[in-house]
PDB file of C-alpha atoms in Angstrom:
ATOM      1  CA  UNK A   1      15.962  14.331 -22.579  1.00  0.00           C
ATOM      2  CA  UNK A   2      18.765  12.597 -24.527  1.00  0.00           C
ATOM      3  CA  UNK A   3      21.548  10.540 -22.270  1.00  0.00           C
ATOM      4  CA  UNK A   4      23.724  13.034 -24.204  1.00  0.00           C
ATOM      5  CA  UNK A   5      22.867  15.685 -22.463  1.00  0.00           C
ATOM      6  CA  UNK A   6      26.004  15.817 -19.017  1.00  0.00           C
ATOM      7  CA  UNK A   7      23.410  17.695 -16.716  1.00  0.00           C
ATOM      8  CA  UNK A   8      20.985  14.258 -16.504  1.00  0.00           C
ATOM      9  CA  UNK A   9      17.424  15.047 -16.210  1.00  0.00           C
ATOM     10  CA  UNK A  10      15.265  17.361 -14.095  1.00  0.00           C
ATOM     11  CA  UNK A  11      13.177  14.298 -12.369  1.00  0.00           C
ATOM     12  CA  UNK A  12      11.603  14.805  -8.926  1.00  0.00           C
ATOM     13  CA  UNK A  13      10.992  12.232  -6.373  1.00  0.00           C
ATOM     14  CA  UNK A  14      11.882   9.338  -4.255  1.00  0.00           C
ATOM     15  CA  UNK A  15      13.331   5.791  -5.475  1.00  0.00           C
ATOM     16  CA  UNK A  16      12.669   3.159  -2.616  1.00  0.00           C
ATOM     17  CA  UNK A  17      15.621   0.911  -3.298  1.00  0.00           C
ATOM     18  CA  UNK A  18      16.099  -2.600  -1.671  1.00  0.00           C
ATOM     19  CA  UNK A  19      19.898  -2.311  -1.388  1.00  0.00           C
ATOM     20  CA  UNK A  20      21.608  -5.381  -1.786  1.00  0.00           C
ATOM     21  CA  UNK A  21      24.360  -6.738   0.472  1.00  0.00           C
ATOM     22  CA  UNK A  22      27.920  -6.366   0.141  1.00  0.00           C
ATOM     23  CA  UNK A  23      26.877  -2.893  -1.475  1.00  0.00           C
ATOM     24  CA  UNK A  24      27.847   0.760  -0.029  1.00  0.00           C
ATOM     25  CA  UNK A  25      25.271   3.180   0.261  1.00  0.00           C
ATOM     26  CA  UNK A  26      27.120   5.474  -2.047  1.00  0.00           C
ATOM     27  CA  UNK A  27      27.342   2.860  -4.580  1.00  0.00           C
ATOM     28  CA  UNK A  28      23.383   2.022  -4.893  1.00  0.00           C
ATOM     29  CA  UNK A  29      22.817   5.858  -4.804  1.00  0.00           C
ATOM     30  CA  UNK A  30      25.283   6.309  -7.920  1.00  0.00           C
ATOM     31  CA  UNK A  31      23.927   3.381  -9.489  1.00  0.00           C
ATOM     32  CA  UNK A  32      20.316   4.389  -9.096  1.00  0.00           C
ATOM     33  CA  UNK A  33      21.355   7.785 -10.354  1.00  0.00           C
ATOM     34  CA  UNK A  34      23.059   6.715 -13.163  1.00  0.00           C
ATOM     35  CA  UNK A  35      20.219   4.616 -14.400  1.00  0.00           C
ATOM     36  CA  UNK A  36      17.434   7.030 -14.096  1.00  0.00           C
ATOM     37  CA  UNK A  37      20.240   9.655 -15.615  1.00  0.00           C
ATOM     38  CA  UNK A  38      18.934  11.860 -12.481  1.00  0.00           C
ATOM     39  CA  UNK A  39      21.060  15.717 -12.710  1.00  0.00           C
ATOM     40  CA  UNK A  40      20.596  15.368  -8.842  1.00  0.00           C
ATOM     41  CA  UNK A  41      20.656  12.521  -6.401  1.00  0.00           C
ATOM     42  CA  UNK A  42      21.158  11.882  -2.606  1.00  0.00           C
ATOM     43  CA  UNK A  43      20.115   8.968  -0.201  1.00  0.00           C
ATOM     44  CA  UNK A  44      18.458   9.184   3.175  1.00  0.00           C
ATOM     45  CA  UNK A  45      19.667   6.922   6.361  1.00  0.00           C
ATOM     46  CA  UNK A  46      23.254   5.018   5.287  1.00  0.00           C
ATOM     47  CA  UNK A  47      23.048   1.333   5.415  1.00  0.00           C
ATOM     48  CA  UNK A  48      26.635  -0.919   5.932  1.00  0.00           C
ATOM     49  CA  UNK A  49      27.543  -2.549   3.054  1.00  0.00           C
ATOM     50  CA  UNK A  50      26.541  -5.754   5.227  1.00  0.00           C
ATOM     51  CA  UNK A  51      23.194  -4.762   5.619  1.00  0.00           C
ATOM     52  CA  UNK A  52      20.296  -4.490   2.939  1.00  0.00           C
ATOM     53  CA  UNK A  53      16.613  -3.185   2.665  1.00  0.00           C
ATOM     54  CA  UNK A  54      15.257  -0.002   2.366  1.00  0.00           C
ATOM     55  CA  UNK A  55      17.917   2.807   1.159  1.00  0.00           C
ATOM     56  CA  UNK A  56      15.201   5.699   0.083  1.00  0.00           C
ATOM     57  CA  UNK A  57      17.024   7.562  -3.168  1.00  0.00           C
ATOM     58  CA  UNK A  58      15.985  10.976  -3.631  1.00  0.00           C
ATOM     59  CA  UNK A  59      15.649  12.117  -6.759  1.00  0.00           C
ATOM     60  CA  UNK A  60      16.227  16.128  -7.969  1.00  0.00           C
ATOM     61  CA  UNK A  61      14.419  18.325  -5.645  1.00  0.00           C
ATOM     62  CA  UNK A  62      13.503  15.624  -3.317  1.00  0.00           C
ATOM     63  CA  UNK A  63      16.984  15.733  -1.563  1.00  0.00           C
ATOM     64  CA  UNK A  64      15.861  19.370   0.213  1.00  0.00           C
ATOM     65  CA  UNK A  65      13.416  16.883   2.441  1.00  0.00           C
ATOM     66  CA  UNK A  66      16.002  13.913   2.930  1.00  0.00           C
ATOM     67  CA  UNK A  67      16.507  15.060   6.398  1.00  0.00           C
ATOM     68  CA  UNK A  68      12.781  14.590   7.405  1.00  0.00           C
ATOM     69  CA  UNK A  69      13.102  11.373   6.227  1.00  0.00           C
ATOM     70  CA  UNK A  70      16.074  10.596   8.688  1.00  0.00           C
ATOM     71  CA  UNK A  71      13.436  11.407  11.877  1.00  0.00           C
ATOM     72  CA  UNK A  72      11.871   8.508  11.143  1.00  0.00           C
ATOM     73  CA  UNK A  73      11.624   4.756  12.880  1.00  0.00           C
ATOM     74  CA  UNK A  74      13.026   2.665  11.167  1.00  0.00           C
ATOM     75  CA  UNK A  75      12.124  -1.630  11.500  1.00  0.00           C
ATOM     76  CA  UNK A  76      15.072  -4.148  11.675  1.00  0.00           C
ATOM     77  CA  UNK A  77      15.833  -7.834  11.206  1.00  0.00           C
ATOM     78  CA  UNK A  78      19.228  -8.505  12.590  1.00  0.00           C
ATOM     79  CA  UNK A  79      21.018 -12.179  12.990  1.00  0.00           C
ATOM     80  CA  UNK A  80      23.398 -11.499  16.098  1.00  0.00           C
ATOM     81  CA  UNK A  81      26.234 -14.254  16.884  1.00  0.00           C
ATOM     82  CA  UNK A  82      27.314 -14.836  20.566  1.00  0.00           C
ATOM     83  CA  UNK A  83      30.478 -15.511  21.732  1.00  0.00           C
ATOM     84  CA  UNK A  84      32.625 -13.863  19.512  1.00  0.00           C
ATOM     85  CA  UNK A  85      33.348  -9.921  18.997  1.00  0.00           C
ATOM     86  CA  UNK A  86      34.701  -8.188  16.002  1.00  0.00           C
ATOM     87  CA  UNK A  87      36.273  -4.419  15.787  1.00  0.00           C
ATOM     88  CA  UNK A  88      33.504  -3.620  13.615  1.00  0.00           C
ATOM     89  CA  UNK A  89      31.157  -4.992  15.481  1.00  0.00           C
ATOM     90  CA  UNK A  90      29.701  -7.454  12.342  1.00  0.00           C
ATOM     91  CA  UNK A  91      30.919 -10.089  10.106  1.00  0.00           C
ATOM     92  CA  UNK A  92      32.762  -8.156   7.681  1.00  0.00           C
ATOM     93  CA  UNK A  93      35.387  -7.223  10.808  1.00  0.00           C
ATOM     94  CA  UNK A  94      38.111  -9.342  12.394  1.00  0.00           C
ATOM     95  CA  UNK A  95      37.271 -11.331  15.275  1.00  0.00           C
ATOM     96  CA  UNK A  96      39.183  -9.631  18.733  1.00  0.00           C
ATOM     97  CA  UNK A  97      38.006 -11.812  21.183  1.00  0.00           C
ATOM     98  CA  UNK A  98      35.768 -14.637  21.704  1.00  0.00           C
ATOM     99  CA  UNK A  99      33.890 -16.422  24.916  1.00  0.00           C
ATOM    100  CA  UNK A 100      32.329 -19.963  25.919  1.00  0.00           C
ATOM    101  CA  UNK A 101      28.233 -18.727  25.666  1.00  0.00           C
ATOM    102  CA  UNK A 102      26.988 -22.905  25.623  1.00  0.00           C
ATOM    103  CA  UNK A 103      26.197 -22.401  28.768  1.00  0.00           C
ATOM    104  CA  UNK A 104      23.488 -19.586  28.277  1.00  0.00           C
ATOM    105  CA  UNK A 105      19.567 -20.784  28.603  1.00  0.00           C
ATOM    106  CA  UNK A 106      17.514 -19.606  25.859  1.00  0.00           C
ATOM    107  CA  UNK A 107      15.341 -17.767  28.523  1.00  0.00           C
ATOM    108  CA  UNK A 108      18.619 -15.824  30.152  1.00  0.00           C
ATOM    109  CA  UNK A 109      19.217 -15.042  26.677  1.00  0.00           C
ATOM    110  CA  UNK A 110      15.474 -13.836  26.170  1.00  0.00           C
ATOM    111  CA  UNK A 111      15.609 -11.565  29.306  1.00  0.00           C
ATOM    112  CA  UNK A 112      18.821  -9.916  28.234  1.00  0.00           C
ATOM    113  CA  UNK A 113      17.286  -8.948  24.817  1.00  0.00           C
ATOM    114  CA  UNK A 114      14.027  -7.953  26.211  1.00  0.00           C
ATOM    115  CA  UNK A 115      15.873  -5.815  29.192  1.00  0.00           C
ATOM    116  CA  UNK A 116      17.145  -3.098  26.235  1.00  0.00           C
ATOM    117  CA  UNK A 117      13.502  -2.026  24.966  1.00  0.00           C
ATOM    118  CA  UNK A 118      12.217   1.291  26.208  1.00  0.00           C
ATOM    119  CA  UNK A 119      14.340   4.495  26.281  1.00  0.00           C
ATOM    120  CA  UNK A 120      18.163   3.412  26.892  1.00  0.00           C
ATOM    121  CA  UNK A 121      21.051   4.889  26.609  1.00  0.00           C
ATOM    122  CA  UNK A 122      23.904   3.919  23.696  1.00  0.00           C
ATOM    123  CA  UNK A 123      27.344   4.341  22.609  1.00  0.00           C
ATOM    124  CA  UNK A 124      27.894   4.314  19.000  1.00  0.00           C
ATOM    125  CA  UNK A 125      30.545   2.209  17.352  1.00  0.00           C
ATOM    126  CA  UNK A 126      33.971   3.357  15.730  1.00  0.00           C
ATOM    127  CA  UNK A 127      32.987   1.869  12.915  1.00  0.00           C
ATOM    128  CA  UNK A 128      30.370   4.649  11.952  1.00  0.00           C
ATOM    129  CA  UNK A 129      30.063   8.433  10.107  1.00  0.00           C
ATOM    130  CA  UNK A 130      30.192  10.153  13.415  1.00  0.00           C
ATOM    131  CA  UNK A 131      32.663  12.720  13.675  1.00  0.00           C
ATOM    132  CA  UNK A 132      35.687  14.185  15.921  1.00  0.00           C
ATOM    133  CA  UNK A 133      36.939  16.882  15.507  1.00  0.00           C
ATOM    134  CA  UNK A 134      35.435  17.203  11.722  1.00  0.00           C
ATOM    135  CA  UNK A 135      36.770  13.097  10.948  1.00  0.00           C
ATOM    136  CA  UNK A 136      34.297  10.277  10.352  1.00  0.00           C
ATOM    137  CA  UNK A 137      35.301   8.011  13.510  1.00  0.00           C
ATOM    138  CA  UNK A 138      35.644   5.055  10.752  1.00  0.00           C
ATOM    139  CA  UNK A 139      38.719   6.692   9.958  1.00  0.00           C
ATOM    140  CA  UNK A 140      40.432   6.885  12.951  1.00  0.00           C
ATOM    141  CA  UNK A 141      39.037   3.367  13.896  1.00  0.00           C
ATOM    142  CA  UNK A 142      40.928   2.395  10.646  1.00  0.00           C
ATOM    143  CA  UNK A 143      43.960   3.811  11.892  1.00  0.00           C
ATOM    144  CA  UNK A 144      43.648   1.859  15.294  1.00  0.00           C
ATOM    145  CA  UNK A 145      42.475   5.516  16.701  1.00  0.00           C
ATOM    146  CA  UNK A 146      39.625   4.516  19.868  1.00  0.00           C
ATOM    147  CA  UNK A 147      37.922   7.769  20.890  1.00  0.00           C
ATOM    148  CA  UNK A 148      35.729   8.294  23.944  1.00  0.00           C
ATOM    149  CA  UNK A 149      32.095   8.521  22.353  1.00  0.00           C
ATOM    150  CA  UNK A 150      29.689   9.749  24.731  1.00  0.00           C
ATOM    151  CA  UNK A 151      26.531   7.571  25.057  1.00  0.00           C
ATOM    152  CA  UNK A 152      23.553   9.227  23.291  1.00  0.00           C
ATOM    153  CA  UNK A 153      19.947   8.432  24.296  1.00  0.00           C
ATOM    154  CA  UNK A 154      17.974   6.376  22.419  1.00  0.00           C
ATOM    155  CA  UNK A 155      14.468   4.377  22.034  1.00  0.00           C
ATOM    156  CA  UNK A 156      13.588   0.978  21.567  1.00  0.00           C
ATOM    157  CA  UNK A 157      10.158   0.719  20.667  1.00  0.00           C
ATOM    158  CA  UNK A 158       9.961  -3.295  20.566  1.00  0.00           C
ATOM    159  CA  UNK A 159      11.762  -6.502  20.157  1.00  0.00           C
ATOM    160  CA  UNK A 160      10.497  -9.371  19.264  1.00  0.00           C
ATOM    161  CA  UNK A 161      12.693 -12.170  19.604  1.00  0.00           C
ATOM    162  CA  UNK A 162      12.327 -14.364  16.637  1.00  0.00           C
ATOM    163  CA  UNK A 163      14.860 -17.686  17.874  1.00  0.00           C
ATOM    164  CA  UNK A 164      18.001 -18.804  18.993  1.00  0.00           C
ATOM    165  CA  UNK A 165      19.809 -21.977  17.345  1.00  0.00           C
ATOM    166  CA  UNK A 166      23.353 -22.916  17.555  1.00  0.00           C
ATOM    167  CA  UNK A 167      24.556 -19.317  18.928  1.00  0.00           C
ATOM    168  CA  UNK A 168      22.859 -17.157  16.478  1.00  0.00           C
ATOM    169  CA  UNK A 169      20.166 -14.999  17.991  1.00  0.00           C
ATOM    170  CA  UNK A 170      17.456 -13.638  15.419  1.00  0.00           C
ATOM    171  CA  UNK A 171      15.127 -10.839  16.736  1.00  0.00           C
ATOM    172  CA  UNK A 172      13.025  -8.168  15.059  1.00  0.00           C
ATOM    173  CA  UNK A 173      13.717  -4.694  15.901  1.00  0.00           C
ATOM    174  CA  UNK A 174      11.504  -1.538  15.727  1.00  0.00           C
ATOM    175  CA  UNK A 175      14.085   2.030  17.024  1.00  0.00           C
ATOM    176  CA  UNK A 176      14.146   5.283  17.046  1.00  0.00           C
ATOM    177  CA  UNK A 177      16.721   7.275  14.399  1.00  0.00           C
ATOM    178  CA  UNK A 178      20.429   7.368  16.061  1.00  0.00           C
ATOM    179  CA  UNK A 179      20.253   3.567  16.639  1.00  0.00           C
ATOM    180  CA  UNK A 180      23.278   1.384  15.632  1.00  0.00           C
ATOM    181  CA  UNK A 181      21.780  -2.436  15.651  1.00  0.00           C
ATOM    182  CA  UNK A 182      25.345  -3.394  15.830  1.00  0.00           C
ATOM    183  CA  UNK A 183      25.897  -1.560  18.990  1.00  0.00           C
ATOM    184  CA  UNK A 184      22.687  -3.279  20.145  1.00  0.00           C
ATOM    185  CA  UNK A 185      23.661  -6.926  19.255  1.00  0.00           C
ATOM    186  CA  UNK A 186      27.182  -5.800  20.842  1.00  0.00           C
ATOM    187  CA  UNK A 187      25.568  -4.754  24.269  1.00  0.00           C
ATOM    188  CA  UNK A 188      22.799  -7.584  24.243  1.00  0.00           C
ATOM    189  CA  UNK A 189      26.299  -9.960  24.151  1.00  0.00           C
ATOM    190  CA  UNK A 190      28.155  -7.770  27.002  1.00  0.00           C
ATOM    191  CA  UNK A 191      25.066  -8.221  29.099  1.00  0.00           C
ATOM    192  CA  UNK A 192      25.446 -12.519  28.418  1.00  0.00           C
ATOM    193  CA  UNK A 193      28.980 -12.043  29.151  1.00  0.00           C
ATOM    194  CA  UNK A 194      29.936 -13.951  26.427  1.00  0.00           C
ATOM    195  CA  UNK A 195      29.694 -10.941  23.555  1.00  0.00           C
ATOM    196  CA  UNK A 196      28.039 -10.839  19.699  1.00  0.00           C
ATOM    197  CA  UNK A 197      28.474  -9.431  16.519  1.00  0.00           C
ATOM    198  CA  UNK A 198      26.025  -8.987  13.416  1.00  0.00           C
ATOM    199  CA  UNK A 199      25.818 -11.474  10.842  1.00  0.00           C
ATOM    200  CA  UNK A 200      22.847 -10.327   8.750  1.00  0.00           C
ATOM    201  CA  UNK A 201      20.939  -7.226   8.860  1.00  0.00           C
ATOM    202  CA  UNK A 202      17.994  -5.548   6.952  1.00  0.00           C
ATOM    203  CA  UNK A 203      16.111  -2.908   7.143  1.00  0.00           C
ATOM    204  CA  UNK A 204      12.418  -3.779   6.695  1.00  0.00           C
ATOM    205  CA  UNK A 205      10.559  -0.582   7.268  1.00  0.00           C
ATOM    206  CA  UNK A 206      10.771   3.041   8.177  1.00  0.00           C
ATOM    207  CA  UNK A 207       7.506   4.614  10.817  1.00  0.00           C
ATOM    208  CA  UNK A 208       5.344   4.427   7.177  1.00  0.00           C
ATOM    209  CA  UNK A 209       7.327   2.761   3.858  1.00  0.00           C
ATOM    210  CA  UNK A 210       7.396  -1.074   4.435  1.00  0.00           C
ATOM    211  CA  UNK A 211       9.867  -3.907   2.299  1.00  0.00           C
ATOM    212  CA  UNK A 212       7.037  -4.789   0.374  1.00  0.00           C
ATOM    213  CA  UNK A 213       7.262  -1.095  -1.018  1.00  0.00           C
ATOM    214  CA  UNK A 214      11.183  -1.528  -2.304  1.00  0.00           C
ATOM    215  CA  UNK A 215      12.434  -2.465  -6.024  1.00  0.00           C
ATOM    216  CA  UNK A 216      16.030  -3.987  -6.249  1.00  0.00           C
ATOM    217  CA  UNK A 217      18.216  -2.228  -8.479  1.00  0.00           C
ATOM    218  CA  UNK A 218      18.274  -5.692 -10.794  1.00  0.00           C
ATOM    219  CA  UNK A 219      14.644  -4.903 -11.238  1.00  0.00           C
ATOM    220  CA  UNK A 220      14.844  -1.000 -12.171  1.00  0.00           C
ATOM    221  CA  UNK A 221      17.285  -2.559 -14.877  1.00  0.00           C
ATOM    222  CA  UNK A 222      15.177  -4.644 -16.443  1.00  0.00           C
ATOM    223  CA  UNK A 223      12.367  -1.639 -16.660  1.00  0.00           C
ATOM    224  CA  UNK A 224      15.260   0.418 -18.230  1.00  0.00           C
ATOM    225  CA  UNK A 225      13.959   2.120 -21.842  1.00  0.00           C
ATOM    226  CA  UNK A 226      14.576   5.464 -23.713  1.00  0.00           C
ATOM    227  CA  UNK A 227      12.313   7.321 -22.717  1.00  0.00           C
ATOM    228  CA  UNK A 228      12.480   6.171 -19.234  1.00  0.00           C
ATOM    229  CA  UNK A 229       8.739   6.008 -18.822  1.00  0.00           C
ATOM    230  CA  UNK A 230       8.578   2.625 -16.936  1.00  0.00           C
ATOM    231  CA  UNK A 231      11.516   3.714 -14.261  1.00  0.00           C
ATOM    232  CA  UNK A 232       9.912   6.992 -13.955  1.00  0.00           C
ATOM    233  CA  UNK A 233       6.427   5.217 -12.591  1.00  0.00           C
ATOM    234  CA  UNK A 234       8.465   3.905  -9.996  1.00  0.00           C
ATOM    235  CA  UNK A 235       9.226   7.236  -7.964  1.00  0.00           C
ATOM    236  CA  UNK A 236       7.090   8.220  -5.420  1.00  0.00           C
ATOM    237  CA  UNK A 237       6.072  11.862  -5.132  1.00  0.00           C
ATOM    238  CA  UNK A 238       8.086  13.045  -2.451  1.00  0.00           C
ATOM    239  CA  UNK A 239       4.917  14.786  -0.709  1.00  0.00           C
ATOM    240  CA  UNK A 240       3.557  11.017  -0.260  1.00  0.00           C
ATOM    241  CA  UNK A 241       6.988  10.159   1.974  1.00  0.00           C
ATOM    242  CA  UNK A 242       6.330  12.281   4.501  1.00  0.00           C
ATOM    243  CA  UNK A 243       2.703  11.542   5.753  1.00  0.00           C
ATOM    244  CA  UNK A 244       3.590  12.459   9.284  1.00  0.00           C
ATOM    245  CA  UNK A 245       3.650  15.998   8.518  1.00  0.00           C
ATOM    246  CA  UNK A 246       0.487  18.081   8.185  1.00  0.00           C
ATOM    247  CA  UNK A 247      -0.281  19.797   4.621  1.00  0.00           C
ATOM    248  CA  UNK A 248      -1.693  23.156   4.530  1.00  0.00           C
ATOM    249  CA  UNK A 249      -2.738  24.629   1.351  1.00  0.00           C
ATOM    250  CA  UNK A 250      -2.104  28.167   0.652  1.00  0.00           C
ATOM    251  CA  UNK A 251      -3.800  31.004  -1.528  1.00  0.00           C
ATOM    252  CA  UNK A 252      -2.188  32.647  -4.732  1.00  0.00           C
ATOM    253  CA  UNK A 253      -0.935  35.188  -2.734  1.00  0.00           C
ATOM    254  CA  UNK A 254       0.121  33.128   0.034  1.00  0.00           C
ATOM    255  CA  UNK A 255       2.156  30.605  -2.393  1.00  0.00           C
ATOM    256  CA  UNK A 256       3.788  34.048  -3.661  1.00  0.00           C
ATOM    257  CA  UNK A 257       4.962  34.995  -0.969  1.00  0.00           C
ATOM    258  CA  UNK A 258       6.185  31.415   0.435  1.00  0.00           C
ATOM    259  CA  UNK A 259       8.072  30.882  -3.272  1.00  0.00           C
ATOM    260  CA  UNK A 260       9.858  34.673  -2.624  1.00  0.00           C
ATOM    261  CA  UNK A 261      10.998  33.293   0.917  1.00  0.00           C
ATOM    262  CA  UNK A 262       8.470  35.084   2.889  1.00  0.00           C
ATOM    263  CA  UNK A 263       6.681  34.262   6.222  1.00  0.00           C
ATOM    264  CA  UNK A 264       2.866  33.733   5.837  1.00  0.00           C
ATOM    265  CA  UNK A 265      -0.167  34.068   8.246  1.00  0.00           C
ATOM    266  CA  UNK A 266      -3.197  31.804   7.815  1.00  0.00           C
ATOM    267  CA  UNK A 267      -5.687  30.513   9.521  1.00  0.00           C
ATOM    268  CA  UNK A 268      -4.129  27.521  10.671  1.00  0.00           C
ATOM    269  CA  UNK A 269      -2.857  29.680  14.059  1.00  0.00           C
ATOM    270  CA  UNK A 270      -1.043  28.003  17.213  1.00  0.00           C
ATOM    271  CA  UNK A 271       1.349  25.441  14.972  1.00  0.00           C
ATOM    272  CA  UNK A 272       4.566  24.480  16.743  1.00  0.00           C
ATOM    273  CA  UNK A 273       5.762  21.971  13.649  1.00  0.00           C
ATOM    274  CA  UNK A 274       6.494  21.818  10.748  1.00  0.00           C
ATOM    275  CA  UNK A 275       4.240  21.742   7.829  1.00  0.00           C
ATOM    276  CA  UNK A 276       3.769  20.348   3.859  1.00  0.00           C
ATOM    277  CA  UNK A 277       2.996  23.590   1.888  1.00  0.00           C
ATOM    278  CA  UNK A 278       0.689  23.007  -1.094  1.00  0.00           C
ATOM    279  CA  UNK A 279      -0.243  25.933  -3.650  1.00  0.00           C
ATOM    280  CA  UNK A 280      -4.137  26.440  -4.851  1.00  0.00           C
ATOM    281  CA  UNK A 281      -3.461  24.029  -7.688  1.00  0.00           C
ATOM    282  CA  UNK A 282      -2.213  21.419  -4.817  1.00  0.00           C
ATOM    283  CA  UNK A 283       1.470  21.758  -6.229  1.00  0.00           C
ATOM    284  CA  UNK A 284       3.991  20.565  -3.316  1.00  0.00           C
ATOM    285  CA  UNK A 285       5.876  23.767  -2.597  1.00  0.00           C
ATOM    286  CA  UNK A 286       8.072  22.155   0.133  1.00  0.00           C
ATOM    287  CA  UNK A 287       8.760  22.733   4.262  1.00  0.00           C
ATOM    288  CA  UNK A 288       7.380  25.440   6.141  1.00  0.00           C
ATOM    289  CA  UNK A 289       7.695  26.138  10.488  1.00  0.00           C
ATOM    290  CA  UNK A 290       6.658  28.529  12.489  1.00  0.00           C
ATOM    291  CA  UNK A 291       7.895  31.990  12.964  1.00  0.00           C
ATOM    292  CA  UNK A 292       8.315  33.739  16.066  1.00  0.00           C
ATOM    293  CA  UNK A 293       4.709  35.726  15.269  1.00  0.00           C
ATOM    294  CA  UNK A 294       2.493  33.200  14.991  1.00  0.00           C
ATOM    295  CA  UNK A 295       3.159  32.918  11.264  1.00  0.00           C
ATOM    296  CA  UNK A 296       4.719  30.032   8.650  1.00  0.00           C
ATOM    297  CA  UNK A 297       8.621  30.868   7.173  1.00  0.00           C
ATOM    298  CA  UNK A 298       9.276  28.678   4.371  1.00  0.00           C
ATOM    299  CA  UNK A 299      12.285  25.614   5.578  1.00  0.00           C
ATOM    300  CA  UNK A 300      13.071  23.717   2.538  1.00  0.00           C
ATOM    301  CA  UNK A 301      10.992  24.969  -0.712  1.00  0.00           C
ATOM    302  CA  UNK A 302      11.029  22.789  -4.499  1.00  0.00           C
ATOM    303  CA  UNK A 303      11.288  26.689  -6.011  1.00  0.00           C
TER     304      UNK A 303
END
């Protein structure tokens, strides 16, 4: 299709971007958009403009199953620096307080890191998309607006601290979705006593979809032609991004039925998940989840 055309181009799929730093997640999805001249784009799992690594861009029809992407764990390397504390809890914020930590042992500062993995409980920042009351808290916390945020529960699944040198603690961090890093390095430096902020952070994996995975944009441009052919082999079918979900493949009628918004039986009897529908050509059809009968009701469908 011609770059002439307004609409952009019916293209299906997902873009695993390696977002640069100082970038907004809004800005990599427009850019990404713009260059594959996608009609339809959305990204899954907002990154600070501080942090970089894996921003997923869906592509078309592959924003109805953003959202399962979001359930995901997600893999983290964070620099955290002690002794001083910002109002946005990272580098990019002004510094509102700072405390002697020279004093801390490497080991005291190994057993406070290692004392948050397992199921905790967290309080997200300000300085996030939350919202009160129908407004993102970053905008209040830009007005000098503090709300109460109630602590949410959340899951470290392992840290592995990586070093410490001159203040700056460097860890590996494998979560659970809802997890702010920067609330993490924040309460890691409450528990020292001496407080922390993120310097550097990156997001190095999701449960399945690792860095090695990711293009950077400056790379898509370089693979940038007219008929698009080398961008295009760089989306992944959006089927292949959810592997955690089971695939059931349905009959002609079946698929019918599905496509007109239908519940289904099949054999597959008992599920309490959700499931990748396939037709009998093994065309992705989208979402389906149980009914209340024992049956499959289409979620999110690509028709």
């Amino acid at each position: 299709m011609s770059r002439r055309n307004p609409k952009g181009r019916e293209i299906n799929g997902i873009v695993l971007l390696d977002k640069d730093t100082g970038l907004s997640s809004n800005a990599a999805l427009q850019q990404v958009k713009r260059l594959f001249f996608a009609k339809k784009a959305g990204h899954t799992g907002s990154l600070d403009p501080l942090a970089s690594g894996i921003l997923p861009i869906c592509l078309g029809q592959a924003t109805k199953v953003a959202q399962f992407l979001l359930d995901d764990d997600k893999r983290y390397f964070v620099r955290g620096k002690l002794g001083e504390m910002t109002d946005t809890l990272d580098s990019e914020g002004e510094i509102v307080k700072t405390q002697a930590f020279e004093h801390l042992k490497e080991a005291e500062i190994i057993d406070a890191v290692m004392s948050f993995q397992g199921d905790i409980l967290q309080v997200p920042p300000m300085y996030s998309a939350l919202k009160k009351d129908g407004q993102p808290l970053y905008k209040l916390a830009r007005q000098g607006i503090d709300v109460e945020r109630p602590p949410r529960p959340i899951t470290i699944h392992n840290i592995d601290f990586i070093s410490y040198e001159q203040g700056v603690v460097t860890l590996e961090v494998s979560c659970s979705k809802g997890t702010y890093i920067r609330s993490l390095i924040q309460d890691i430096g409450d528990k020292l006593g001496c407080g922390a902020h993120v310097i550097e952070l990156r997001r190095t994996g999701f449960t399945h979809i690792d860095i090695a995975q990711t293009i950077k944009f400056s790379e898509l441009e370089g693979l940038a032609t007219d008929d698009y052919q080398l961008l295009d082999e760089k989306i992944f079918a959006t089927e292949d991004m959810l592997p955690d979900i089971e695939s059931i493949s349905l009959n002609a009628q079946q698929a019918k039925d599905i496509r007109f918004g239908r519940s289904i039986l099949c054999d597959r009897q008992g599920l309490s998940h959700k499931v990748k529908l396939f037709d009998q050509s093994q065309v992705f059809l989208g979402i389906g989840e149980p009914d209340e009968d024992g049956g499959i009701k289409p979620k999110r469908l690509f028709v």
